[in-house]
Short mmCIF file of C-alpha atoms and ligand atoms in Angstrom, two decimals:
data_model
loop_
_atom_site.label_atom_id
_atom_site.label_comp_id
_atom_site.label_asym_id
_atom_site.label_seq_id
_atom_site.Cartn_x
_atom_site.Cartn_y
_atom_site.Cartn_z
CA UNK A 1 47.65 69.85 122.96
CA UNK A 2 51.57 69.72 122.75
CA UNK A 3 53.34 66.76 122.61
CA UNK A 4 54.44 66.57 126.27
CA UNK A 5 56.52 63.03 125.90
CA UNK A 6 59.52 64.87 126.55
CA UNK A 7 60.31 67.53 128.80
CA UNK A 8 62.96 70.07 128.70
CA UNK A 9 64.79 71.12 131.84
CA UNK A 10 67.67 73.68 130.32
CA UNK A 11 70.26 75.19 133.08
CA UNK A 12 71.70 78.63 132.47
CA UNK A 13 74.55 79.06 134.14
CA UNK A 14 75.22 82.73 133.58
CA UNK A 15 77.89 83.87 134.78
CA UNK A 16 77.27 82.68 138.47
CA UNK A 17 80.17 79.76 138.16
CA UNK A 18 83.63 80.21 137.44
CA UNK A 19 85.99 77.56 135.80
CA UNK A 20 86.50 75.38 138.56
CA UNK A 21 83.09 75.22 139.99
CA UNK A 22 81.24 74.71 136.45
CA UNK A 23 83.53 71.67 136.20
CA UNK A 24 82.62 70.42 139.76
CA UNK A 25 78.53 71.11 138.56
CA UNK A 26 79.29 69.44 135.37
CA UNK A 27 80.94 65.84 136.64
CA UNK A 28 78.51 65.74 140.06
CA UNK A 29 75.84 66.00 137.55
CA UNK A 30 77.27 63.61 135.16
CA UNK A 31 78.09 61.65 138.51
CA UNK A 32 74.07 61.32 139.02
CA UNK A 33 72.86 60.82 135.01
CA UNK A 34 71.44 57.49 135.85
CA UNK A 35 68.80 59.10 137.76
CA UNK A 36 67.52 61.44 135.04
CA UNK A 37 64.25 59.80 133.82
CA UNK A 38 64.76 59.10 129.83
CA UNK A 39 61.59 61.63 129.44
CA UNK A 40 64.05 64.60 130.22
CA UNK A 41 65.96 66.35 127.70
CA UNK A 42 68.80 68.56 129.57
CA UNK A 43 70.79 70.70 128.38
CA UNK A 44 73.33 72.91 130.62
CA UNK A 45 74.71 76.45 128.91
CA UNK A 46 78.08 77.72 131.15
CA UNK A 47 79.92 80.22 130.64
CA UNK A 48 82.25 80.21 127.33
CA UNK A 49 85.44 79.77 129.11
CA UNK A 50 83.96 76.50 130.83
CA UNK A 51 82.06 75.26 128.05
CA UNK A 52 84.75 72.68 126.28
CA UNK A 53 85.18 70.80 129.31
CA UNK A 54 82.02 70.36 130.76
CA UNK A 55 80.90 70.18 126.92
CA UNK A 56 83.04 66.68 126.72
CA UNK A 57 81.89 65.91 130.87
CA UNK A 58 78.21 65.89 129.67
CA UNK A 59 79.00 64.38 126.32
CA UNK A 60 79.96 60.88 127.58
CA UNK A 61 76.07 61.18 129.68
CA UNK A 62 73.58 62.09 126.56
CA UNK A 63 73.33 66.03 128.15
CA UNK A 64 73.31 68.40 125.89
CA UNK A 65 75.37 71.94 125.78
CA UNK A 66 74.31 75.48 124.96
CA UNK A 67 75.96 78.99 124.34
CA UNK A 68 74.93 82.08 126.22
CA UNK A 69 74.65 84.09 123.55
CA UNK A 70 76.09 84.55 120.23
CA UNK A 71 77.51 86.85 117.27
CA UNK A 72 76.53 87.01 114.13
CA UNK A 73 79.93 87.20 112.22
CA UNK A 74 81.59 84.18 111.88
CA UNK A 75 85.29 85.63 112.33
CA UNK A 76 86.58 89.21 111.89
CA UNK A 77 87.49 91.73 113.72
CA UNK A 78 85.14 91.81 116.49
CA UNK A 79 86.94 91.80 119.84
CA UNK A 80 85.65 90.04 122.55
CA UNK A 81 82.33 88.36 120.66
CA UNK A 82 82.36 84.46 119.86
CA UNK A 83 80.42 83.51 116.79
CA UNK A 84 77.96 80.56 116.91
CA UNK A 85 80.22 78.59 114.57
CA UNK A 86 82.80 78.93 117.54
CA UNK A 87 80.42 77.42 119.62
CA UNK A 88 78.94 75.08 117.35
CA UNK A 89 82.82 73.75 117.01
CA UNK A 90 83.48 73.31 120.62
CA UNK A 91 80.40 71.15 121.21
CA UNK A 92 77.03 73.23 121.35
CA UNK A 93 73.43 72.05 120.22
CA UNK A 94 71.50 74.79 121.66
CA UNK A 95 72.06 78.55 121.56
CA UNK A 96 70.16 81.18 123.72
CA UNK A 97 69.31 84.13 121.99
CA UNK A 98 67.43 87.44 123.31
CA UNK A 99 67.86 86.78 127.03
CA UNK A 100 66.06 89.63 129.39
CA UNK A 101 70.11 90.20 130.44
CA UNK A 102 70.90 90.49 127.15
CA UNK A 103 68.11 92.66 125.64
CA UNK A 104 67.95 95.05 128.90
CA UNK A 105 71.70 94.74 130.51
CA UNK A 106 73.19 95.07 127.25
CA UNK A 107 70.46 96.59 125.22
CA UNK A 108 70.18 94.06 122.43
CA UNK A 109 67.55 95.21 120.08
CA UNK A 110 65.25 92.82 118.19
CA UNK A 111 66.84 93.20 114.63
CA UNK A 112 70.42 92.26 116.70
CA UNK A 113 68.40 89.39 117.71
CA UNK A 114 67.18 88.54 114.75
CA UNK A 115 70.40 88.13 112.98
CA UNK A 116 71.58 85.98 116.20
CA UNK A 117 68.78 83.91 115.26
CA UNK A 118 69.96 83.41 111.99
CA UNK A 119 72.98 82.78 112.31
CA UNK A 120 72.39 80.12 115.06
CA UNK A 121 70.29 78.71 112.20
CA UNK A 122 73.08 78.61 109.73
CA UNK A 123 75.24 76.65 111.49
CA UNK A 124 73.10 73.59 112.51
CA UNK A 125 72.90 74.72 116.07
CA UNK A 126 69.29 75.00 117.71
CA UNK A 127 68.35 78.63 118.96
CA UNK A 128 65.88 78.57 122.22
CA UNK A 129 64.66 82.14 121.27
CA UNK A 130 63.97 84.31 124.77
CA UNK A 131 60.78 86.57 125.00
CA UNK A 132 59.58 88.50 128.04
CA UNK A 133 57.15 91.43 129.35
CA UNK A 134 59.14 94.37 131.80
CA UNK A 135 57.48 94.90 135.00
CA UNK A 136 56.33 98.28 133.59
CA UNK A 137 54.08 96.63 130.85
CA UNK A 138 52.89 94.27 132.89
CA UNK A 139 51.30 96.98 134.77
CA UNK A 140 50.26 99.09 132.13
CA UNK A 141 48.41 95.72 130.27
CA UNK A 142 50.96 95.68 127.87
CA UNK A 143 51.91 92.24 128.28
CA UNK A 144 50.77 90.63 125.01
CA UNK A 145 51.35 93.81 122.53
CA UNK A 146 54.88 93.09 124.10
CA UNK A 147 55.10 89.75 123.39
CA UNK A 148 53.49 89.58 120.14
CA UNK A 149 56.16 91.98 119.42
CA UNK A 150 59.23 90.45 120.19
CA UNK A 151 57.52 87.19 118.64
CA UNK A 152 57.29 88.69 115.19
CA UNK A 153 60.77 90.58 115.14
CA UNK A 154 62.28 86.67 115.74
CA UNK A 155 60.26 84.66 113.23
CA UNK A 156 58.11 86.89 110.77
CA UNK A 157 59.24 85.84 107.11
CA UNK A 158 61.89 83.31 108.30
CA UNK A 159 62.84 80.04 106.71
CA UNK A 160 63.11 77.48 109.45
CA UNK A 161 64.93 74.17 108.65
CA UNK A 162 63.13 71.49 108.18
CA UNK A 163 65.88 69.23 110.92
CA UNK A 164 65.37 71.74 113.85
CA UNK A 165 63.10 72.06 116.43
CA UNK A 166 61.88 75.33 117.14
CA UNK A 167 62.02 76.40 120.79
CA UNK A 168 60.85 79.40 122.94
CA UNK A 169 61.49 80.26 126.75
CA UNK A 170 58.91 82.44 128.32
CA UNK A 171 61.16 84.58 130.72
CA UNK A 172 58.57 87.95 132.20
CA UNK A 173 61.45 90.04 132.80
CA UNK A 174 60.31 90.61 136.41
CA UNK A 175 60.56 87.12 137.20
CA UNK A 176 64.31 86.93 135.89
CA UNK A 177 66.66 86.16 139.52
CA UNK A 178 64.33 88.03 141.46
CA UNK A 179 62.48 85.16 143.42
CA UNK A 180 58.78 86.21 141.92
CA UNK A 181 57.98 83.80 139.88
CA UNK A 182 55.22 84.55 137.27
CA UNK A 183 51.87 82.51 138.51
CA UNK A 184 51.87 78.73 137.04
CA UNK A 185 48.28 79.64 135.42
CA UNK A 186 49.69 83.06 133.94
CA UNK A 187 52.35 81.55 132.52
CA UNK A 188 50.05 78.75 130.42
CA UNK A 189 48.02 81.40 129.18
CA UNK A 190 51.04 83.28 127.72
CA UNK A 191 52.69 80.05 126.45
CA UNK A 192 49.08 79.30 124.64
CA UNK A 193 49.17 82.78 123.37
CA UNK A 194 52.82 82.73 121.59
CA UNK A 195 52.03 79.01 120.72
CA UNK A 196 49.39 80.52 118.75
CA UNK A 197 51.41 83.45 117.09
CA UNK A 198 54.65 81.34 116.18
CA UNK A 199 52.04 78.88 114.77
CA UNK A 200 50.49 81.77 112.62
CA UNK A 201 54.18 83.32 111.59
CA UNK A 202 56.17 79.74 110.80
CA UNK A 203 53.06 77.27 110.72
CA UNK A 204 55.49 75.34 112.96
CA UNK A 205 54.43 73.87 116.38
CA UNK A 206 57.06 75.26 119.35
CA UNK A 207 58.28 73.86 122.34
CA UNK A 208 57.85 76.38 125.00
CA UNK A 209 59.78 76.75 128.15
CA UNK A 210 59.12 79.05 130.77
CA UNK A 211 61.63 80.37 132.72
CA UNK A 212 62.35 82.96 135.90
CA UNK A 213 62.37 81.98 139.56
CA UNK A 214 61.88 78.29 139.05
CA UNK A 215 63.16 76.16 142.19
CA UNK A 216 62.50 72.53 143.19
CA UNK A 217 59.62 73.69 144.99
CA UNK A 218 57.43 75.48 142.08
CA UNK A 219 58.69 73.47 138.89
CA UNK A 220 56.17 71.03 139.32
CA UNK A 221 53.07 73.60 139.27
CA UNK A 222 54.51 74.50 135.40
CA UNK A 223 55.45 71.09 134.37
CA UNK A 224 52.04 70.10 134.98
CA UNK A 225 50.29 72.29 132.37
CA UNK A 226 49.64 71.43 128.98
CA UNK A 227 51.25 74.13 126.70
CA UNK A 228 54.71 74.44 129.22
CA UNK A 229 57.17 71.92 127.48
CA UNK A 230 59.56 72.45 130.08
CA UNK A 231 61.82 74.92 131.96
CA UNK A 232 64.63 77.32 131.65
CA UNK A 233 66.60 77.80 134.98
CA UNK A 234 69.03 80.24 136.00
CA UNK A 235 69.91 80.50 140.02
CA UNK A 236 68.37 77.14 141.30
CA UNK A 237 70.13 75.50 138.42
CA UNK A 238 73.89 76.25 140.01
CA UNK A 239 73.60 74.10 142.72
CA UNK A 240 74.08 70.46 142.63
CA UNK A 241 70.75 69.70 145.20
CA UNK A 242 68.74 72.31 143.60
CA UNK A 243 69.06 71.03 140.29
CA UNK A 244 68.93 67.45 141.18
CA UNK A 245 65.56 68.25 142.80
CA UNK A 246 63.82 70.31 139.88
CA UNK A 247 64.76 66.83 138.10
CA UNK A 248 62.96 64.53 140.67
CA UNK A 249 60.26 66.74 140.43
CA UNK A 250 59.49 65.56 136.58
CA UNK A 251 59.09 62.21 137.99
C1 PEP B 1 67.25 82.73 133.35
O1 PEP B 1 68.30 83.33 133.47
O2 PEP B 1 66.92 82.33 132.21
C2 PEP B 1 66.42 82.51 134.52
C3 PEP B 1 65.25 82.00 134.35
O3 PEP B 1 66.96 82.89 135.73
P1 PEP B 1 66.37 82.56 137.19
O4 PEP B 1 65.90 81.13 137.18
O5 PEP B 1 67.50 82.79 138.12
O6 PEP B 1 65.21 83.49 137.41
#
């Protein structure tokens, strides 16, 4: 059984808040730390123009910041992309990588995540690597070829520090800011299932989030199982009350 001492409740802002109103999120939530129980480990991930502020906002309270996503260049001539050692140098721990928005919006293939990975990994920062079935392979029981897929592009043959934990969300593509959430029961057997593979391809024990549709009212139901470390919220994570209440719900 995982080690379930801590529990992860990681808030992805997308690219729902704007400057002001990821400042307002940040210092309301900053405004309420006290109440976190010292089991959680959060971790918010705005958008990159907001992420130095409310980076030094959540500082002060022990929360922890994240990029959206990453290049894999350090510097150069790539307009528009921020490198993880950007990110790492304005404040970030964790680093999303492979996203559903990313790999079907923008059409990020597994080798471009794969060197995202890595170079998350070369600069101290702590990837939380995203994996995810489509609707379509759901239905045509292709969930776990998909999966297993995704699972070995990220980690097969990789050299993971020794210092960093190694963390995956769970995110069925169909469940990503639609409102269906994937069923509580589902979800543990898919956690137990890429448990198992990262195990086999690193021989290192994950943390394993899930993560689409998760509100106040269903995080408990996922907390509660054995193999889900924690969660990975998008929408319900963008309001002050929403958020506040997928934390009570730990307790
Ligand atoms: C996400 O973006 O990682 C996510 C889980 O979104 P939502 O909670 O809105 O489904």
């Amino acid at each position: 059984m995982s080690d379930k001492s801590k529990i992860y409740l990681f808030a992805n802002w997308k690219m729902y808040l704007d400057y002001d109103e990821s400042n307002i999120l940040a210092n309301a939530i900053a405004a309420q730390a006290k109440s976190i129980p010292t089991s959680v480990k959060m971790a918010i991930f705005p958008s990159a123009l907001a992420l130095y502020p409310v980076g030094q906002v959540l500082h002060d309270v022990g929360i922890s910041l994240g990029a959206q996503n990453v290049y894999w260049q350090d510097k150069g001539g790539d307009t528009g992309e921020v490198s993880a050692r950007m990110y790492k140098e304005a404040g970030c721990k964790y680093a999303l990588v492979g996203h559903s928005e990313r790999r079907h919006l923008f059409h990020e293939s597994n080798s471009e995540v794969r060197k995202k990975l890595e170079a998350i990994l070369d600069e101290h920062l702590t990837p939380v690597i995203c994996v995810g079935e489509t609707e379509k392979e759901r239905a045509e029981n292709k969930t776990e070829e998909a999966i297993e897929i995704q699972v070995r592009a990220a980690f097969h043959n990789i050299v993971w520090p020794k210092d960093r934990e190694l963390i995956v969300a769970y995110e069925p593509v169909w469940a990503i800011g639609t409102g269906k959430n994937c069923d509580p029961i589902e979800a543990e057997r898919m956690h137990q299932l890429i448990k198992k593979q990262v195990i086999a391809l690193t021989g290192i024990t994950p943390v394993i989030l899930y993560g689409g549709s998760v509100k106040p009212e269903n995080v408990a139901e996922y907390l509660k199982n054995p193999n889900i470390n924690g969660v990975l919220v998008g929408n319900a994570s963008t309001n002050l009350e929403s958020w506040m209440n997928i934390v009570a719900a730990v307790r």
